Amino acid sequence: MSSLESTPVPAADEGAERSNFIRDIIIEDIRSGKHGGRVQTRFPPEPNGYLHIGHAKAICLDFGLAAEFGGKCNLRLDDTNPSKEETEYVEAIKQDVQWLGFQWDGLYYASDYFQQLYEWAIQLIKAGKAYVCDLNADEIREYRGTLTEPGRESPYRYRPVEENLDLFQRMKAGEFPDGSRTLRAKIDMASPNLNFRDPVMYRILHMEHHRTGDEWCIYPMYDYAHGQSDSIEGVTHSICTLEFDNNRPLYNWFIEQLGIFPSQQYEFDRLSLTYTLLSKRKLLRLVQEGHVSGWDDPRMPTISGMRRRGYTPEAIRNFCANIGVSRTNGMTQLSYLEHFLREDLNRHALRVNAVLRPLRVVIENYPDDLVEEVEAVNNPEDAAAGTRSLPFSKVLYIEQDDFREDPPKQFFRLAPGREVRLRYGYFITCRDVIKDGDGRVVELRCTYDPETRGGNAPDGRKVKSTIHWVSAAHSVDAEVRLYSNLFSNEDPDDVAEGRDFLSNLNPESLEVLSGCKVEPGLREAVPGTRYQFERLGYFCVDRDSEPGRPVFNRTIGLKDTWAKIEQKSKK
Ligand code: ATP
Ligand code: MG
């Protein structure tokens, strides 16, 4: 299994059919025969960064609704801003959408429509609905007014059509420097909706575009490009996040003025997660300033980071299906996402033995050269996963944490004189503790009871704990990377005056352990494979692994804090 395996589209039982207000609108539109009952959506990322878990919510909605109603969903790269866009991002976006389990019908770029958008702009100029304005960006802002004050009309607002046509063509021909002129829609400088106060349609930008090269030096603004792109493709339901609520009237205005296919926009709540930043601009800073190793650093909330961390597409889709869709922005608990992750990994991850911080155990009464094979269960949740055999020998490693020389009351694991069960192996009793010159425990001398093979004593005596282990001679050295939240604050943007989100970075979000010992079957572990290390958590093989020297990322620990919260609230 490669780390990029594609998975099937969500099954109905994953909650894709869960009701929400957009789905209700679609059902009603189909019933009334609007657009001939046709449903078409699009997912329109700007290729200025990698997709994150917030985008996953939009993807599940856009693709999920189209699939549910037998419609189409296009992937459209919204590439109207050449200064921030790159082909690397386009490729990453395509890969991430597919990895999540979705396949687009058409793959389009807003830049495919530059010529059409230009012709429509000329049409609007001819209709007296657009003009070339010589105000600069600051002046435009100043003239726009505020929420409480109306704007002022630009001195260029009443330029004759012929002059506008001439100037706009010369803008396109590259005669004017960046920022010296714009094309603006002529709407209403007194409108209570600021977006209606003669919005900019085109700006001059002499800059290479990742697809059109230097063909264009005028670029359409989001509001002028988005609705028309939807319309060209025949999108029926254009779903986006709530911050575009105020742009909807303008979206409709352009479509009406041009008399083109009436796509309609619907807004839903943006996903926000505790301890997580979901803004490409800020994530880019983390990458550029080296706070993380890259866009796919396993601590990043990007799809590629989550994939590398060990998230499954199913877990992400189940989460998205369960968070709901509304018109109120809220904050979702990170533990809720992790709950779906554990649930899926618990079902599918193979169990293996690994010791992160090894402590040597010598079983004094075990024959020197004997190696026994004991049988271990691969996944108690899935009988079909079968069993495997593990070598058991005289020298083992156990977890340092599983031994206490001076055990507190509630500590039932190994201690001097105490007997415990080695999972799938034997009962052992600790007889002696060997220390180094600094008083650190470096080895335990134990004895085993040969009658307890498999984990039960024929005389029925009980032990209070079962611990995991690996055979020293057979184990494989591994590196394990332990991750915790990248930010210490629930809201990473909650900062003191004069500081920014970087001040909330958790300095301990990564701990690298070397010299970990894993069972022999993991020697050639394939990058992307997910395991449960018994008693420790879920781990995923990293792409930095080399043959014979695997590297694991801890995806998540075993404890489900969300389930606990839920239990508590039920009481
Ligand atoms: P960012 O601020 O991270 O750059 P964006 O909204 O500018 O996000 P786009 O590339 O324009 O990113 O987003 C593509 C689609 O994904 C849009 O429809 C957008 O509304 C949606 N989207 C982006 N972030 C979220 C989020 N946190 N929750 C839900 N949908 C989102
Ligand atoms: Mg954006």
XYZ file of C-alpha atoms and ligand atoms in Angstrom:
603
model
C 0.000 0.000 0.000
C 1.514 3.326 -0.956
C 0.962 6.456 1.073
C -1.039 7.862 -1.794
C -3.517 5.072 -2.233
C -6.799 6.320 -3.483
C -9.928 5.258 -1.694
C -13.473 4.841 -2.883
C -16.048 7.579 -2.543
C -17.778 7.568 0.855
C -20.360 4.904 1.444
C -23.801 6.075 2.430
C -23.275 4.920 6.004
C -20.477 7.446 6.394
C -23.083 10.152 6.718
C -22.699 11.802 3.324
C -26.489 11.825 3.096
C -26.832 13.652 6.415
C -29.189 16.548 5.960
C -28.086 20.169 5.812
C -29.636 23.368 4.478
C -27.701 23.332 1.192
C -28.738 19.759 0.563
C -32.354 20.788 1.270
C -32.064 23.597 -1.291
C -30.749 21.156 -3.880
C -33.560 18.703 -3.193
C -36.079 21.511 -3.626
C -34.408 22.703 -6.850
C -34.533 19.199 -8.276
C -38.178 18.894 -7.274
C -39.115 22.203 -8.914
C -37.183 21.309 -12.050
C -34.787 24.252 -11.798
C -31.945 23.835 -14.326
C -33.805 20.775 -15.590
C -33.074 19.054 -12.298
C -29.375 19.224 -13.019
C -26.884 19.545 -10.134
C -23.402 20.862 -10.715
C -20.908 22.096 -8.156
C -17.226 22.980 -8.230
C -14.338 23.073 -5.800
C -12.382 26.277 -6.561
C -9.096 26.488 -4.625
C -6.623 29.225 -5.326
C -3.284 27.499 -6.039
C -1.396 29.656 -3.554
C -0.735 26.953 -0.973
C -1.559 23.401 0.026
C -5.064 22.301 0.933
C -5.905 21.994 4.626
C -8.569 20.304 6.721
C -10.884 23.304 6.175
C -10.744 22.672 2.446
C -11.597 19.035 3.146
C -14.922 20.203 4.516
C -15.617 22.143 1.314
C -14.424 19.227 -0.846
C -16.696 16.752 0.932
C -19.629 19.100 0.425
C -18.939 19.985 -3.210
C -18.093 16.489 -4.389
C -20.376 14.716 -1.926
C -23.523 16.624 -2.928
C -22.818 16.260 -6.641
C -22.277 12.507 -6.213
C -25.377 12.072 -4.094
C -27.622 13.693 -6.693
C -26.003 12.218 -9.785
C -24.472 15.568 -10.666
C -21.048 16.828 -11.613
C -18.305 18.507 -9.677
C -15.411 20.280 -11.363
C -12.059 21.061 -9.891
C -11.304 24.651 -10.810
C -8.002 26.246 -9.997
C -8.826 29.847 -9.231
C -5.614 31.263 -10.651
C -6.303 34.946 -11.174
C -3.480 36.231 -8.972
C -0.132 35.441 -10.623
C 1.938 36.870 -7.772
C 1.159 34.014 -5.389
C 0.416 31.035 -7.554
C 2.592 28.133 -8.521
C 2.381 24.888 -10.435
C 3.661 22.990 -7.381
C 0.462 23.939 -5.581
C -1.711 22.856 -8.503
C -0.159 19.383 -8.467
C -0.485 19.094 -4.684
C -4.150 20.123 -4.825
C -4.974 17.490 -7.459
C -3.190 14.801 -5.489
C -4.931 15.730 -2.223
C -8.434 15.794 -3.713
C -7.899 12.330 -5.176
C -6.379 10.986 -2.001
C -9.471 12.132 -0.127
C -11.394 9.829 -2.445
C -12.893 12.208 -4.991
C -12.583 12.484 -8.736
C -13.504 15.667 -10.581
C -15.546 15.696 -13.746
C -13.770 18.585 -15.427
C -10.424 20.101 -14.518
C -10.444 23.817 -15.271
C -8.499 26.956 -14.560
C -9.959 30.416 -14.158
C -7.142 31.446 -16.505
C -8.854 29.359 -19.220
C -11.478 32.080 -19.199
C -9.251 35.170 -19.415
C -10.192 35.840 -23.057
C -13.918 35.389 -22.432
C -13.784 37.558 -19.319
C -11.994 40.249 -21.315
C -14.660 40.191 -24.020
C -17.386 40.446 -21.404
C -15.605 43.416 -19.862
C -15.725 45.141 -23.230
C -19.417 44.326 -23.415
C -19.941 45.989 -20.016
C -17.933 49.052 -21.074
C -20.070 49.370 -24.215
C -23.213 49.113 -22.083
C -21.954 51.970 -19.919
C -21.532 49.600 -16.945
C -17.756 49.792 -16.602
C -15.079 52.471 -16.840
C -11.351 52.902 -16.692
C -10.361 54.694 -13.504
C -7.034 56.474 -12.942
C -7.239 56.576 -9.152
C -4.564 54.553 -7.411
C -5.325 51.896 -4.789
C -5.124 54.312 -1.849
C -7.366 56.831 -3.567
C -9.906 54.190 -4.466
C -10.029 53.146 -0.835
C -10.435 56.735 0.274
C -13.227 57.395 -2.223
C -15.045 54.233 -1.237
C -16.323 55.626 2.055
C -17.174 53.478 5.048
C -20.064 51.473 6.441
C -21.492 54.689 7.886
C -20.481 57.116 5.113
C -21.353 56.904 1.436
C -18.520 56.860 -1.091
C -17.622 59.571 -3.551
C -17.711 59.115 -7.279
C -14.411 58.803 -9.088
C -13.596 61.796 -11.300
C -13.195 59.261 -14.139
C -16.606 57.697 -13.685
C -18.240 59.461 -16.621
C -15.566 58.895 -19.213
C -17.109 58.374 -22.638
C -17.447 54.778 -23.780
C -14.987 55.291 -26.650
C -12.317 56.571 -24.308
C -12.892 53.645 -21.928
C -12.595 51.161 -24.767
C -9.396 52.766 -25.957
C -7.832 52.908 -22.488
C -8.852 49.373 -21.578
C -7.319 48.013 -24.775
C -4.144 49.929 -24.038
C -4.134 48.557 -20.491
C -4.209 45.104 -22.008
C -1.508 46.028 -24.525
C 0.829 46.827 -21.643
C 1.070 50.599 -22.154
C 0.601 51.503 -18.480
C 2.550 50.641 -15.347
C 1.250 48.435 -12.527
C -1.376 50.061 -10.378
C -1.796 53.155 -12.580
C -5.301 52.319 -13.801
C -8.115 49.879 -13.144
C -11.313 48.873 -14.831
C -14.257 49.358 -12.485
C -17.888 48.412 -12.618
C -20.220 51.419 -12.516
C -22.792 50.510 -9.893
C -23.595 52.674 -6.864
C -21.161 54.647 -4.705
C -23.854 55.092 -2.051
C -24.775 51.424 -1.717
C -24.855 50.112 1.857
C -22.976 47.094 0.458
C -19.384 48.293 0.028
C -18.846 45.688 -2.686
C -21.270 47.648 -4.855
C -19.302 50.881 -4.718
C -17.804 50.584 -8.170
C -15.733 47.449 -7.522
C -12.487 46.940 -9.379
C -12.819 44.358 -12.175
C -9.288 44.475 -13.593
C -5.918 45.601 -12.373
C -2.625 46.031 -14.200
C 0.094 43.587 -13.165
C 3.128 42.956 -15.331
C 3.901 39.528 -14.019
C 4.435 36.002 -15.354
C 1.428 33.764 -14.832
C 2.053 30.063 -14.142
C -0.035 29.108 -17.165
C -0.506 32.112 -19.428
C 3.068 33.359 -19.113
C 3.289 36.994 -20.202
C 0.224 36.873 -22.439
C -1.704 39.071 -20.018
C -0.721 42.072 -17.959
C -4.243 42.810 -16.751
C -5.816 40.331 -14.363
C -9.472 40.011 -13.307
C -10.368 40.406 -9.638
C -12.014 37.571 -7.689
C -15.501 39.089 -7.821
C -15.408 39.574 -11.554
C -13.892 36.162 -12.308
C -15.614 33.778 -9.946
C -19.275 33.998 -10.852
C -18.522 34.177 -14.577
C -16.315 31.083 -14.316
C -19.152 29.273 -12.543
C -21.519 30.423 -15.249
C -19.272 29.326 -18.133
C -19.085 25.826 -16.646
C -22.817 25.697 -15.950
C -22.420 25.400 -12.180
C -25.864 25.321 -10.585
C -24.884 25.470 -6.906
C -21.735 27.435 -6.145
C -20.939 26.624 -2.535
C -18.484 28.727 -0.560
C -17.764 29.943 2.942
C -19.683 32.614 4.827
C -17.192 35.429 4.371
C -18.473 35.656 0.780
C -21.988 36.441 1.957
C -21.541 40.122 1.101
C -20.139 39.292 -2.321
C -23.248 37.416 -3.419
C -25.159 40.500 -4.678
C -22.166 41.409 -6.831
C -21.857 37.811 -8.026
C -25.478 38.071 -9.171
C -25.060 41.572 -10.608
C -22.362 40.603 -13.113
C -24.309 37.521 -14.199
C -27.470 39.578 -14.694
C -25.727 42.371 -16.601
C -24.119 39.851 -18.931
C -27.271 37.763 -19.257
C -25.354 34.515 -18.859
C -26.145 31.201 -17.142
C -27.543 32.016 -13.692
C -25.234 30.141 -11.321
C -26.134 30.769 -7.704
C -23.948 31.076 -4.659
C -24.670 29.517 -1.246
C -22.545 30.090 1.834
C -21.781 27.770 4.744
C -19.759 28.037 7.938
C -16.002 27.937 7.708
C -14.296 25.198 9.709
C -12.170 26.373 12.625
C -10.388 23.858 14.838
C -8.872 24.341 18.269
C -5.048 24.445 18.399
C -5.010 24.771 14.619
C -4.461 27.520 12.066
C -6.430 27.254 8.850
C -5.122 30.043 6.710
C -2.858 29.342 3.781
C -1.159 32.670 4.254
C -0.149 31.808 7.814
C 0.711 28.213 6.984
C 2.986 29.565 4.253
C 4.796 31.633 6.872
C 5.372 28.538 9.003
C 6.952 26.867 5.987
C 8.956 29.837 4.730
C 10.330 30.745 8.140
C 11.280 27.154 8.908
C 9.012 26.553 11.887
C 8.030 23.276 10.238
C 9.886 21.069 7.773
C 7.524 21.819 4.886
C 3.877 21.816 3.813
C 3.707 18.113 4.615
C 5.259 18.344 8.059
C 3.142 15.907 10.089
C 2.194 18.718 12.484
C 0.622 20.763 9.703
C -3.185 20.751 9.267
C -2.636 20.356 5.538
C -4.029 17.284 3.824
C -0.474 16.301 2.880
C 0.751 16.794 6.453
C -2.153 14.783 7.837
C -1.524 12.035 5.292
C 2.112 11.853 6.328
C 1.081 11.879 9.973
C -1.065 8.792 9.359
C -4.575 10.177 8.927
C -6.819 8.114 6.684
C -9.120 9.630 4.056
C -12.018 7.790 5.720
C -11.343 9.449 9.071
C -11.306 12.893 7.473
C -14.479 12.209 5.491
C -16.290 10.848 8.537
C -15.295 13.932 10.483
C -16.536 16.211 7.703
C -19.803 14.324 7.468
C -20.403 14.743 11.181
C -19.450 18.370 11.874
C -22.547 19.632 10.141
C -23.119 22.535 7.795
C -24.687 25.739 9.038
C -24.665 29.497 8.645
C -22.942 30.229 11.956
C -19.183 30.115 12.292
C -18.043 28.223 15.362
C -15.058 26.406 16.767
C -14.722 22.637 16.487
C -12.681 20.667 19.013
C -9.539 19.079 17.621
C -10.346 16.072 19.822
C -13.472 15.540 17.723
C -11.351 15.106 14.590
C -9.024 12.796 16.518
C -11.987 10.732 17.630
C -12.788 9.818 14.016
C -9.134 9.124 13.375
C -8.873 6.658 16.269
C -12.136 5.039 15.323
C -10.906 4.303 11.816
C -7.388 3.272 12.819
C -8.754 0.990 15.515
C -10.741 -0.821 12.865
C -7.948 -1.191 10.326
C -4.458 -0.750 11.779
C -2.400 -3.897 12.344
C -1.105 -4.341 15.878
C 2.623 -4.663 16.368
C 5.060 -4.543 19.263
C 7.441 -1.642 19.617
C 9.444 -0.345 22.530
C 10.122 3.383 22.390
C 12.441 3.708 25.396
C 14.020 0.280 25.792
C 14.997 -1.361 29.069
C 16.936 -4.628 28.815
C 15.465 -7.682 30.500
C 17.485 -10.876 30.909
C 15.526 -14.010 31.800
C 18.051 -15.888 33.856
C 16.402 -19.316 33.793
C 15.610 -19.239 30.026
C 17.934 -21.419 27.905
C 20.713 -19.356 26.294
C 20.200 -20.338 22.671
C 16.511 -21.092 22.625
C 14.254 -19.020 20.371
C 10.545 -19.811 20.577
C 7.867 -18.522 18.238
C 4.789 -17.183 19.997
C 1.549 -16.339 18.239
C 0.232 -12.774 18.254
C -3.100 -11.393 17.044
C -2.846 -8.871 14.198
C -6.087 -7.045 14.823
C -8.625 -8.024 17.486
C -11.208 -5.917 15.598
C -10.791 -7.941 12.431
C -10.466 -11.725 12.607
C -9.534 -11.815 8.913
C -6.304 -9.982 9.719
C -5.034 -13.263 11.226
C -2.016 -13.837 13.431
C 1.756 -13.680 13.173
C 4.566 -15.291 15.104
C 7.003 -13.345 17.238
C 10.424 -14.607 18.372
C 10.829 -14.947 22.135
C 14.301 -15.326 23.634
C 16.400 -14.905 26.744
C 17.111 -11.175 26.297
C 14.206 -8.836 25.693
C 13.388 -5.152 25.737
C 10.484 -3.697 27.618
C 9.389 -0.080 27.983
C 11.273 1.854 30.682
C 7.906 3.179 31.813
C 6.732 -0.342 32.559
C 9.174 -0.715 35.438
C 9.417 1.173 38.729
C 11.982 0.363 41.320
C 9.810 1.961 43.965
C 6.260 1.578 42.608
C 3.524 3.968 43.742
C 0.233 2.473 44.934
C -1.617 2.379 41.642
C 1.362 1.129 39.632
C 0.779 -2.548 38.801
C 3.463 -3.116 36.212
C 6.913 -4.595 36.776
C 8.754 -3.882 40.056
C 11.317 -5.747 42.150
C 9.879 -9.088 43.285
C 6.696 -8.609 41.252
C 5.284 -10.947 38.609
C 3.679 -9.639 35.360
C 2.576 -11.130 32.053
C 4.550 -10.599 28.867
C 1.844 -10.379 26.246
C 1.625 -13.616 24.184
C 4.658 -14.862 26.164
C 5.185 -15.911 29.760
C 4.837 -14.624 33.303
C 8.112 -13.123 34.485
C 9.229 -11.989 37.936
C 11.800 -9.281 38.531
C 14.640 -10.584 40.729
C 17.366 -7.994 40.485
C 17.984 -4.475 39.230
C 21.279 -3.564 37.558
C 22.362 0.102 37.534
C 25.098 2.074 35.861
C 27.629 4.328 37.617
C 25.046 7.158 37.763
C 22.448 4.997 39.466
C 20.298 4.604 36.329
C 18.536 1.291 35.862
C 20.061 -0.376 32.802
C 18.957 -3.978 33.089
C 16.513 -6.190 34.935
C 17.300 -9.757 35.924
C 14.112 -11.785 35.812
C 12.939 -15.381 35.912
C 10.097 -16.865 33.909
C 7.610 -19.628 34.650
C 7.744 -22.118 31.752
C 4.228 -23.300 32.678
C 2.691 -19.935 31.716
C 3.394 -19.972 27.998
C 0.660 -18.140 26.116
C -0.096 -16.024 29.139
C -1.945 -18.160 31.694
C -0.829 -19.995 34.804
C -2.154 -23.579 35.183
C -2.568 -23.001 38.931
C -4.862 -20.069 38.178
C -2.714 -17.412 39.851
C -3.283 -13.908 38.564
C -0.995 -11.039 37.650
C -2.143 -7.442 37.678
C -0.671 -6.333 34.409
C 0.374 -7.347 30.931
C 3.220 -5.568 29.210
C 4.639 -5.657 25.704
C 8.178 -6.529 24.691
C 10.462 -7.355 21.777
C 13.256 -9.900 21.549
C 16.546 -7.985 21.708
C 18.424 -10.062 19.140
C 15.541 -9.984 16.655
C 14.311 -6.435 17.049
C 14.954 -3.665 14.555
C 16.255 -0.222 15.454
C 13.849 2.541 14.541
C 13.428 6.268 14.826
C 10.136 7.466 16.201
C 8.862 11.032 15.932
C 6.399 12.068 18.585
C 4.173 15.014 17.770
C 1.965 17.203 19.826
C -0.017 20.301 18.903
C 1.908 22.865 16.909
C 0.316 25.629 18.985
C -0.050 25.835 22.750
C -3.191 27.958 22.581
C -6.672 26.717 21.770
C -6.892 29.755 19.527
C -3.456 30.305 17.965
C -4.550 33.779 16.887
C -5.227 34.836 20.470
C -2.093 36.875 21.120
C -0.941 39.807 23.209
C -0.651 43.249 21.573
C 2.224 43.565 19.199
C 2.787 39.835 18.907
C 1.589 37.409 16.271
C 0.501 33.784 16.095
C 4.123 32.608 16.051
C 4.355 33.510 19.726
C 1.883 30.694 20.369
C 4.018 27.997 18.766
C 4.475 25.024 21.088
C 8.250 24.614 21.519
C 7.720 20.941 22.328
C 5.611 19.904 19.372
C 8.243 17.464 18.099
C 10.295 14.925 20.036
C 12.542 12.558 18.115
C 13.421 9.218 19.693
C 16.199 7.123 18.244
C 17.207 3.643 19.316
C 13.601 2.492 19.543
C 13.132 -1.262 19.070
C 10.410 -2.682 16.862
C 9.427 -6.260 16.062
C 11.297 -7.927 13.160
C 8.422 -7.758 10.661
C 8.790 -3.974 10.502
C 12.319 -4.077 9.097
C 11.125 -3.203 5.570
C 7.959 -1.366 6.605
C 6.455 0.462 3.636
C 6.085 4.255 3.916
C 2.486 5.240 4.506
C 1.554 2.006 6.313
C -0.282 2.550 9.574
C 0.137 0.417 12.681
C -0.991 0.326 16.226
C 2.007 -0.054 18.503
C 0.408 -2.095 21.280
C -0.325 0.006 24.359
C 1.333 3.099 22.843
C -0.767 4.485 20.038
C -1.017 4.650 16.267
C 2.072 5.147 14.131
C 2.658 5.609 10.435
C 5.795 4.742 8.479
C 7.471 7.931 7.281
C 8.915 8.486 3.836
C 12.309 9.164 5.465
C 12.573 5.412 6.203
C 15.426 3.447 4.699
C 15.527 -0.315 4.234
C 16.339 -1.854 7.616
C 15.942 1.491 9.365
C 12.300 2.451 9.553
C 11.110 5.861 10.746
C 7.676 6.185 12.335
C 5.445 9.165 12.976
C 3.163 8.953 15.945
C -0.229 9.655 14.463
C -2.086 9.769 17.756
C -2.090 8.151 21.183
C -4.657 5.552 22.198
C -6.615 7.600 24.690
C -9.730 9.135 23.238
C -10.314 12.356 25.114
C -13.377 13.105 23.040
C -15.051 9.848 24.031
C -14.312 10.776 27.643
C -15.826 14.219 27.279
C -18.870 12.664 25.696
C -19.200 10.076 28.457
C -18.913 12.730 31.126
C -21.561 14.898 29.515
C -23.942 11.935 29.386
C -23.642 11.338 33.116
P -7.248 30.359 3.051
O -7.689 31.537 3.868
O -6.764 29.224 3.856
O -6.321 30.755 1.933
P -9.320 30.394 1.135
O -10.767 30.428 1.434
O -8.689 31.633 0.641
O -8.575 29.821 2.390
P -9.460 28.979 -1.313
O -8.361 28.301 -2.016
O -10.014 30.199 -1.919
O -8.947 29.261 0.162
O -10.622 27.948 -0.948
C -11.243 27.056 -1.824
C -12.561 26.675 -1.231
O -12.384 26.080 0.057
C -13.451 27.884 -1.053
O -14.749 27.556 -1.494
C -13.420 28.132 0.422
O -14.602 28.730 0.840
C -13.209 26.724 0.999
N -12.537 26.793 2.301
C -11.352 27.365 2.583
N -11.102 27.306 3.908
C -12.150 26.671 4.489
C -12.490 26.311 5.824
N -11.694 26.598 6.854
N -13.659 25.668 6.032
C -14.465 25.369 5.000
N -14.211 25.689 3.736
C -13.069 26.330 3.459
Mg -8.176 32.814 -0.782
